[in-house]
CSV table of C-alpha atoms in Angstrom, one decimal:
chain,number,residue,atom,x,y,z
A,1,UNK,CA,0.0,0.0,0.0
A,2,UNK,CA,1.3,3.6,-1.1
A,3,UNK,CA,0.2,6.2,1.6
A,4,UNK,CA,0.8,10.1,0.9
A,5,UNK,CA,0.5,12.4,3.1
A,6,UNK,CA,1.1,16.4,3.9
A,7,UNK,CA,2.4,15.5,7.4
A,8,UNK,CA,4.6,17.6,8.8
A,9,UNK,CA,5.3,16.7,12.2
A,10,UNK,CA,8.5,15.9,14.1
A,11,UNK,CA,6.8,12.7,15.7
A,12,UNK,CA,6.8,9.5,14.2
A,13,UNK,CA,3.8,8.4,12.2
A,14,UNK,CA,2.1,4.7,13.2
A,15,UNK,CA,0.4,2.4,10.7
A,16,UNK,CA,-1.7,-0.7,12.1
A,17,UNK,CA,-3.5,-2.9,10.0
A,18,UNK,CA,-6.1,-5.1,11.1
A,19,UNK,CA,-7.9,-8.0,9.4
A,20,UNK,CA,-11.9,-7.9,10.2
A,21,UNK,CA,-11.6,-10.4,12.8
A,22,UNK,CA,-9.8,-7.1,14.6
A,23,UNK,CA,-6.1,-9.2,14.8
A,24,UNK,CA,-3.3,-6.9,14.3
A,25,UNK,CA,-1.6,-8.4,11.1
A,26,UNK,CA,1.3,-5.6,10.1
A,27,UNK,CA,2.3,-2.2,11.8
A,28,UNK,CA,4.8,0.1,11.2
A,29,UNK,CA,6.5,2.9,12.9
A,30,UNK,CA,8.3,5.4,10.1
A,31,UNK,CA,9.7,8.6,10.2
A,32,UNK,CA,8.3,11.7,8.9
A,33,UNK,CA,8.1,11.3,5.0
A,34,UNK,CA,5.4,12.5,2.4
A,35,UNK,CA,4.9,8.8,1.3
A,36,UNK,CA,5.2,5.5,2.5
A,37,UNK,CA,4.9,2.2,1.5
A,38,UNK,CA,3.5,-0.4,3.7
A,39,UNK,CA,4.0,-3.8,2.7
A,40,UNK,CA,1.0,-6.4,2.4
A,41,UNK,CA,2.0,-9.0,-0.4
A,42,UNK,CA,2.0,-11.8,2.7
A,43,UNK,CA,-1.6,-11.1,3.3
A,44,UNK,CA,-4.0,-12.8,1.6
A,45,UNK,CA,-7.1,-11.1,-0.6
A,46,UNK,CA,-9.7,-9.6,2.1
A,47,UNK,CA,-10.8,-6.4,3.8
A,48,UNK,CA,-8.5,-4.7,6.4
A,49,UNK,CA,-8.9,-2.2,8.1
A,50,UNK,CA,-5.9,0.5,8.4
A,51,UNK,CA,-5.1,3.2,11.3
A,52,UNK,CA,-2.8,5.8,10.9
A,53,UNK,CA,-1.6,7.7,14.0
A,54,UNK,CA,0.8,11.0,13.1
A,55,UNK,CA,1.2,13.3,16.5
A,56,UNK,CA,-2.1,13.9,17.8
A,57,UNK,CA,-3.9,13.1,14.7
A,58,UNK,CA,-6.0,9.4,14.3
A,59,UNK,CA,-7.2,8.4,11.1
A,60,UNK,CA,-9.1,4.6,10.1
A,61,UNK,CA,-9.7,3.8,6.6
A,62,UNK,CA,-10.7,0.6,5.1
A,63,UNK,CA,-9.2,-1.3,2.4
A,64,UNK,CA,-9.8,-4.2,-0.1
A,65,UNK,CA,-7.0,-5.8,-0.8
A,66,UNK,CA,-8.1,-7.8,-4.6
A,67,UNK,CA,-5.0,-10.1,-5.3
């Protein structure tokens, strides 16, 4: 997954992903960056969902992951 974003922060910026049973199945801690890239070619087809942590903010978005 390729994630920009206009984050400009000194903090580091959190991704967890979660399957839809709500098990944790990747995170990632990164430096401040305008992209990232957070791998998921392990996991297989499904929905997940994704929560992004930068400073204070919180974001969740869902994703469908085809092949």
């Amino acid at each position: 997954i390729r994630i920009n974003s206009n984050y400009t922060g000194e903090e580091p910026v959190q991704f967890e992903l979660f399957n839809l049973n709500g098990q944790l199945v990747t995170t990632q801690k990164v430096t401040t960056a305008q992209e990232y890239n957070l791998p998921t070619s392990a996991l297989p087809p499904g929905m997940y969902v994704l929560h992004i942590k930068a400073g204070s903010s919180y974001q969740t978005r869902k994703l469908v992951k085809m092949h």
